[in-house]
Coordinates of C-alpha atoms in Angstrom, one line a residue:
M1 CA -100.1 93.4 -122.0
T2 CA -102.1 90.2 -122.1
I3 CA -103.9 88.9 -125.2
D4 CA -107.2 89.9 -123.5
E5 CA -106.0 93.4 -122.9
V6 CA -104.8 93.8 -126.5
S7 CA -108.0 92.3 -127.8
K8 CA -110.1 94.8 -125.9
K9 CA -107.8 97.7 -126.7
F10 CA -108.2 97.2 -130.4
N11 CA -111.6 95.5 -130.5
L12 CA -110.1 92.4 -132.1
T13 CA -110.8 88.8 -131.2
K14 CA -108.2 86.8 -129.4
D15 CA -108.5 84.3 -132.3
T16 CA -107.6 87.1 -134.8
L17 CA -104.5 87.9 -132.8
R18 CA -103.5 84.3 -132.5
Y19 CA -104.0 83.9 -136.3
W20 CA -101.9 86.9 -137.2
E21 CA -99.2 85.6 -134.9
R22 CA -99.4 82.1 -136.4
I23 CA -99.1 83.3 -140.0
G24 CA -96.2 85.6 -139.2
L25 CA -97.9 89.1 -139.4
L26 CA -96.8 89.8 -135.9
P27 CA -93.4 89.5 -134.4
E28 CA -92.8 86.6 -132.0
I29 CA -94.9 87.4 -128.9
Q30 CA -93.0 86.7 -125.7
R31 CA -94.5 84.5 -123.0
N32 CA -94.6 85.2 -119.3
Q33 CA -93.6 82.7 -116.6
S34 CA -97.0 81.0 -116.8
G35 CA -96.8 80.6 -120.6
Y36 CA -99.3 83.3 -121.4
R37 CA -98.7 85.8 -124.3
D38 CA -97.1 89.0 -123.1
Y39 CA -97.4 91.8 -125.7
D40 CA -94.6 94.4 -125.3
E41 CA -94.9 97.9 -126.8
H42 CA -93.3 96.7 -130.1
A43 CA -95.8 93.9 -130.5
V44 CA -98.7 96.2 -129.6
N45 CA -97.5 98.7 -132.3
W46 CA -97.5 95.9 -134.8
V47 CA -101.1 94.9 -133.9
Y48 CA -102.1 98.5 -134.5
Y49 CA -100.2 98.7 -137.8
I50 CA -101.7 95.4 -139.1
M51 CA -105.2 96.5 -138.0
V52 CA -104.9 99.8 -139.8
L53 CA -103.8 98.1 -143.0
R54 CA -106.6 95.6 -142.8
K55 CA -109.1 98.4 -142.3
A56 CA -107.7 100.0 -145.4
G57 CA -108.7 96.8 -147.2
M58 CA -105.3 95.2 -147.6
S59 CA -105.6 91.4 -148.0
I60 CA -103.9 88.9 -145.7
E61 CA -101.8 87.8 -148.7
S62 CA -100.6 91.4 -149.4
L63 CA -99.9 91.9 -145.7
S64 CA -97.9 88.7 -145.6
E65 CA -95.9 89.9 -148.6
F66 CA -95.4 93.3 -147.0
V67 CA -94.1 91.8 -143.7
K68 CA -91.9 89.4 -145.7
L69 CA -90.4 92.2 -147.6
L70 CA -90.0 94.4 -144.5
R71 CA -88.0 91.6 -142.8
E72 CA -85.7 91.4 -145.9
G73 CA -84.5 94.9 -145.2
D74 CA -84.0 98.2 -147.0
Q75 CA -83.4 96.6 -150.4
T76 CA -87.2 96.0 -150.6
I77 CA -88.3 99.6 -150.0
A78 CA -89.4 100.0 -153.6
A79 CA -91.4 96.8 -153.5
R80 CA -93.1 97.8 -150.2
K81 CA -93.9 101.3 -151.6
S82 CA -95.4 99.6 -154.6
L83 CA -97.7 97.5 -152.4
F84 CA -98.8 100.7 -150.6
I85 CA -99.4 102.6 -153.8
E86 CA -101.5 99.7 -155.1
Q87 CA -103.5 99.6 -151.8
R88 CA -104.0 103.4 -151.9
D89 CA -105.3 103.3 -155.4
A90 CA -107.8 100.5 -154.5
L91 CA -108.9 102.5 -151.4
I92 CA -109.4 105.6 -153.6
E93 CA -111.5 103.6 -156.0
R94 CA -113.5 102.2 -153.1
R95 CA -114.1 105.7 -151.7
D96 CA -115.2 106.9 -155.1
N97 CA -117.7 104.1 -155.4
I98 CA -119.0 104.8 -151.9
N99 CA -119.4 108.5 -152.8
K100 CA -121.2 107.6 -156.0
T101 CA -123.6 105.4 -154.0
L102 CA -124.2 108.2 -151.5
R103 CA -125.0 110.6 -154.3
Y104 CA -127.6 108.1 -155.6
L105 CA -129.1 107.7 -152.2
V106 CA -129.3 111.4 -151.6
A107 CA -131.0 111.8 -155.0
G108 CA -133.5 109.1 -154.1
E109 CA -134.2 110.9 -150.8
L110 CA -135.0 114.0 -152.7
G111 CA -137.4 112.2 -155.1
N112 CA -135.1 112.7 -158.1
I113 CA -135.3 109.0 -159.2
S114 CA -138.2 107.6 -161.1
A115 CA -139.4 104.0 -161.2
T116 CA -139.2 103.9 -165.0

């Protein structure tokens, strides 16, 4: 797939894809005979994986650490799991805060909140 096709498939900018490649979040993207990026299935799967982790709120720094650990092999499984647990906990906290805000908004809609 071309960078344009991947960009449209995942609703990401081409600049984002180039950035992720430049900082090492994606595997090396092969080039076609004309020198254009040619994303194979493995690279496309990585784009999806990184996109999902970003949507979960994982920072670029944490993603970089995760990819570095992944490339180091199985001896880093515990460290990678720890990163995911930390991200899961942050996501749960964010969800709980959103739910709390929604409860306040619903209460406001029902007239249960006073100005004083």
